[in-house]
PDB file of C-alpha atoms in Angstrom:
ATOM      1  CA  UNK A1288      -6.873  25.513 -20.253  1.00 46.00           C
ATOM      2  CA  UNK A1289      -8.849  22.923 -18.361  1.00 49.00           C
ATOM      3  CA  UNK A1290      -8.709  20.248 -20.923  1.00 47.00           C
ATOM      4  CA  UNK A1291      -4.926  21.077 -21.351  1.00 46.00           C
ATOM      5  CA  UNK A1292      -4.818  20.486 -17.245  1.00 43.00           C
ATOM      6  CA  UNK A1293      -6.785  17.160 -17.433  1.00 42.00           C
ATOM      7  CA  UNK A1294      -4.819  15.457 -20.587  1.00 40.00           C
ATOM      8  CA  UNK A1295      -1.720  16.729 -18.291  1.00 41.00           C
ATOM      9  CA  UNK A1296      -2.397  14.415 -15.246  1.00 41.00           C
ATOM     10  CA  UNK A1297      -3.673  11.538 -17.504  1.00 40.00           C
ATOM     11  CA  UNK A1298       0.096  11.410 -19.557  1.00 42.00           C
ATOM     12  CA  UNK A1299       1.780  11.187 -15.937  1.00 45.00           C
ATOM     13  CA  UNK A1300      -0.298   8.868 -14.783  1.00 45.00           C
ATOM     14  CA  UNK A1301       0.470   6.847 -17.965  1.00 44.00           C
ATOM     15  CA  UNK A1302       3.870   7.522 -17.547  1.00 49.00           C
ATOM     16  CA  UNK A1303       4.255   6.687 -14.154  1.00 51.00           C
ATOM     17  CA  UNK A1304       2.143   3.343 -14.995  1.00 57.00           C
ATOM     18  CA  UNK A1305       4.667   2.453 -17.588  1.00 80.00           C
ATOM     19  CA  UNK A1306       7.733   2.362 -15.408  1.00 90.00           C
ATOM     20  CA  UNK A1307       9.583  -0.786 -14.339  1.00 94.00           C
ATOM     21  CA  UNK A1308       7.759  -2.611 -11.122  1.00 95.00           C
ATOM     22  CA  UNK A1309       9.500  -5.478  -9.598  1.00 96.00           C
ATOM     23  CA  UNK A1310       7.717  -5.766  -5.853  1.00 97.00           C
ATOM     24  CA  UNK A1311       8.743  -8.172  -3.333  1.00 98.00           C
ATOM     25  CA  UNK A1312       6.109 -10.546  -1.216  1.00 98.00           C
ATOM     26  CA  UNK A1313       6.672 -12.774   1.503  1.00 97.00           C
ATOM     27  CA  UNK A1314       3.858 -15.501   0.293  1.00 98.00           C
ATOM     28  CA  UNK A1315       4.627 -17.589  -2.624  1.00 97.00           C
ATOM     29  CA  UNK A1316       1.502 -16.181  -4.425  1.00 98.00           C
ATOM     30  CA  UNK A1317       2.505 -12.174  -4.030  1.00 98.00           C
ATOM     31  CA  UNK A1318      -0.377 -11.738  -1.897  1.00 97.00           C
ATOM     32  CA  UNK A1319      -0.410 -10.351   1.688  1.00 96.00           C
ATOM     33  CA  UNK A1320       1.527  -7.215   2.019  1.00 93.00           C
ATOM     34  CA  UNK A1321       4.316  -6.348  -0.088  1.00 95.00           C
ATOM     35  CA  UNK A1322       7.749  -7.151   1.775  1.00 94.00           C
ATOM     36  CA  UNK A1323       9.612  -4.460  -0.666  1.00 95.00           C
ATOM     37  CA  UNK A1324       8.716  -1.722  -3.260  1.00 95.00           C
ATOM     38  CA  UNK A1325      10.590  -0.964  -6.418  1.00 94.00           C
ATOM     39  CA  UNK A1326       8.809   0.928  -8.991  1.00 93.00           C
ATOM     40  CA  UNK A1327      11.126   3.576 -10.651  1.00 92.00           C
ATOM     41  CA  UNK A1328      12.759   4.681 -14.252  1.00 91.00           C
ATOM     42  CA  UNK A1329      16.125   3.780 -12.718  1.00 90.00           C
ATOM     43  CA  UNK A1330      15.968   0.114 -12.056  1.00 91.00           C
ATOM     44  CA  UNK A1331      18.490  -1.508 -13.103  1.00 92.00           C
ATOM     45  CA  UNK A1332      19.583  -4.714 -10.472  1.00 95.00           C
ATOM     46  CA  UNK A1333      16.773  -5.659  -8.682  1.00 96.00           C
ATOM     47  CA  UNK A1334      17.850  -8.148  -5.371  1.00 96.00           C
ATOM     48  CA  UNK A1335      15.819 -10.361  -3.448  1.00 96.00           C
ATOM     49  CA  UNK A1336      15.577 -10.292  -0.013  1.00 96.00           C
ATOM     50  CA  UNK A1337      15.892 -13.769   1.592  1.00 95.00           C
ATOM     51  CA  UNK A1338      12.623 -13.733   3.334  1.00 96.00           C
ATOM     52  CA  UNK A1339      10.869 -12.619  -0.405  1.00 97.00           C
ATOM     53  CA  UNK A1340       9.284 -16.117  -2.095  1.00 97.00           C
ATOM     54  CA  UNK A1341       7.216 -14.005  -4.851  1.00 98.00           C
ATOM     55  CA  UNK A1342       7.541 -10.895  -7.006  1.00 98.00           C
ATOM     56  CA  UNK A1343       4.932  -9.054  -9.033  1.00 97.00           C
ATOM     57  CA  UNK A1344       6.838  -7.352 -12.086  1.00 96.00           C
ATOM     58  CA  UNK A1345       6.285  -5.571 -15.092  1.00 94.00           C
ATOM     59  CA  UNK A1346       8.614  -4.667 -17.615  1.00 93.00           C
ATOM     60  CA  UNK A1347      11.305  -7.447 -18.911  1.00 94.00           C
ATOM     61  CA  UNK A1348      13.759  -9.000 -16.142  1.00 96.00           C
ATOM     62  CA  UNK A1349      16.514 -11.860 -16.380  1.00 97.00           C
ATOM     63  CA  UNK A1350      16.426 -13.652 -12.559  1.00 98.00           C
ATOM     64  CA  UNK A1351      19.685 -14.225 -11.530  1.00 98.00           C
ATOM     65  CA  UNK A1352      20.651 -17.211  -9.109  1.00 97.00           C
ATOM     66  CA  UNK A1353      23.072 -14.868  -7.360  1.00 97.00           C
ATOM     67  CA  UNK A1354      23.606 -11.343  -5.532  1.00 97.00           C
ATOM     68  CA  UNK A1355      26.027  -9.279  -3.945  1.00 94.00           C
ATOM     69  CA  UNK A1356      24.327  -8.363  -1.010  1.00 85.00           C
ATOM     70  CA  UNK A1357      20.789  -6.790  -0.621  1.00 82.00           C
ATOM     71  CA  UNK A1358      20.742  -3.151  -2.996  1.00 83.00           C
ATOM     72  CA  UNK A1359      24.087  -4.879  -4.756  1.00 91.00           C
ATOM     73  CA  UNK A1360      23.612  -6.230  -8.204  1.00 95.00           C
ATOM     74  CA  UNK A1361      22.564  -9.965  -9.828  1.00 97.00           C
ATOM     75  CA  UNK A1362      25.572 -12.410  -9.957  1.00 97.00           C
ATOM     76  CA  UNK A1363      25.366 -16.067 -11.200  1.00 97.00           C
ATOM     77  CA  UNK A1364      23.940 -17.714 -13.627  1.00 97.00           C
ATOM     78  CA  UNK A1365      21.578 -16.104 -16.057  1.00 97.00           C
ATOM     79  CA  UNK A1366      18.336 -18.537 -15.604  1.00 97.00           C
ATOM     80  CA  UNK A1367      14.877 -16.997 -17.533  1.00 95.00           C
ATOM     81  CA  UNK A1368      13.337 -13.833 -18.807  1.00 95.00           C
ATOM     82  CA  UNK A1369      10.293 -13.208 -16.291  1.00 91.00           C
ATOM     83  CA  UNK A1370       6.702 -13.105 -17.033  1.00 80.00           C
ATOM     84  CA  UNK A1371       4.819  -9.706 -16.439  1.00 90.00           C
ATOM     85  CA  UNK A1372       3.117 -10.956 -13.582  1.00 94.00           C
ATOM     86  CA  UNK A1373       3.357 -12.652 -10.626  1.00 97.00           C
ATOM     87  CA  UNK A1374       6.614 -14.921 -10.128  1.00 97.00           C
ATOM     88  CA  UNK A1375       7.110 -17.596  -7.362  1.00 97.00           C
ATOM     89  CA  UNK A1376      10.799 -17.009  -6.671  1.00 97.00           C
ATOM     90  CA  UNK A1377      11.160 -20.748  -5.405  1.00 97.00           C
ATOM     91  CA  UNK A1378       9.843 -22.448  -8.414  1.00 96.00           C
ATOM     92  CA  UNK A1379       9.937 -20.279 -11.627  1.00 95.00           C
ATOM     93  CA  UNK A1380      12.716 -22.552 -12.610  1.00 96.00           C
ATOM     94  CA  UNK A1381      12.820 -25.736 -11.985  1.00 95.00           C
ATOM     95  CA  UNK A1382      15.123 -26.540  -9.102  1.00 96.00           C
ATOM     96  CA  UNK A1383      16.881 -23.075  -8.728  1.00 97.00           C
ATOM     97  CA  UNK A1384      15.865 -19.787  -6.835  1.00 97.00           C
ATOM     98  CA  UNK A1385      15.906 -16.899  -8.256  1.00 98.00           C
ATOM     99  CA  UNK A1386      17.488 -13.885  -5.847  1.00 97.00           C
ATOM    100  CA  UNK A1387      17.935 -11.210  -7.975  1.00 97.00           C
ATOM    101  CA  UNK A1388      16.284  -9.252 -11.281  1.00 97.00           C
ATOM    102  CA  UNK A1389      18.123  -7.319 -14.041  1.00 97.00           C
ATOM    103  CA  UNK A1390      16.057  -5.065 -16.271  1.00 95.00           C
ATOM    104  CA  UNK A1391      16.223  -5.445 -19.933  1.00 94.00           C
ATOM    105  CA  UNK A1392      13.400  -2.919 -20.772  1.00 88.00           C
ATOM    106  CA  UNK A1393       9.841  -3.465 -21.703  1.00 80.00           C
TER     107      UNK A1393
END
């Protein structure tokens, strides 16, 4: 029953590991503390708050150059499918910002 307990918590923490992440920094470099936390099976729309320069994501997101609104949805122009990683908001593509994330999946 142990074993069967153990294997348990190690699939959820797998699980949980391999949901959508998109986390907002204030530094261009998404280090310092995070500005805003999204890390959940429902993302769909991710926006950017206007004091947010970086994001740290995993998973597969389009960045939009528009929103409606913080917790609204991406509007715009479809620019680039982000990197899993850390991406500077300001200059992931050249001479646009990027303010908000859709999810496409992983």
């Amino acid at each position: 029953m142990r074993a069967s307990s153990i294997l348990s918590v190690a699939f959820i923490g797998l699980a949980s590991a391999a949901l959508p992440k998109a986390n907002e920094y204030k530094s261009g470099d998404c280090s310092g503390a995070m500005n805003y936390e999204h890390h959940s099976a429902l993302l769909s729309h991710v926006t950017m708050d206007d004091t947010t320069h970086s994001v740290y994501i995993t998973g597969n997101f389009i960045g939009y150059t528009g929103k409606t609104g913080n917790g609204g949805s991406c509007t715009g122009e479809a620019l680039i499918i982000m990197n899993h990683a850390c991406n500077n908001l300001d200059t992931v593509y050249p001479g646009k910002r990027i303010k908000c994330l859709r999810y496409v999946g992983n």
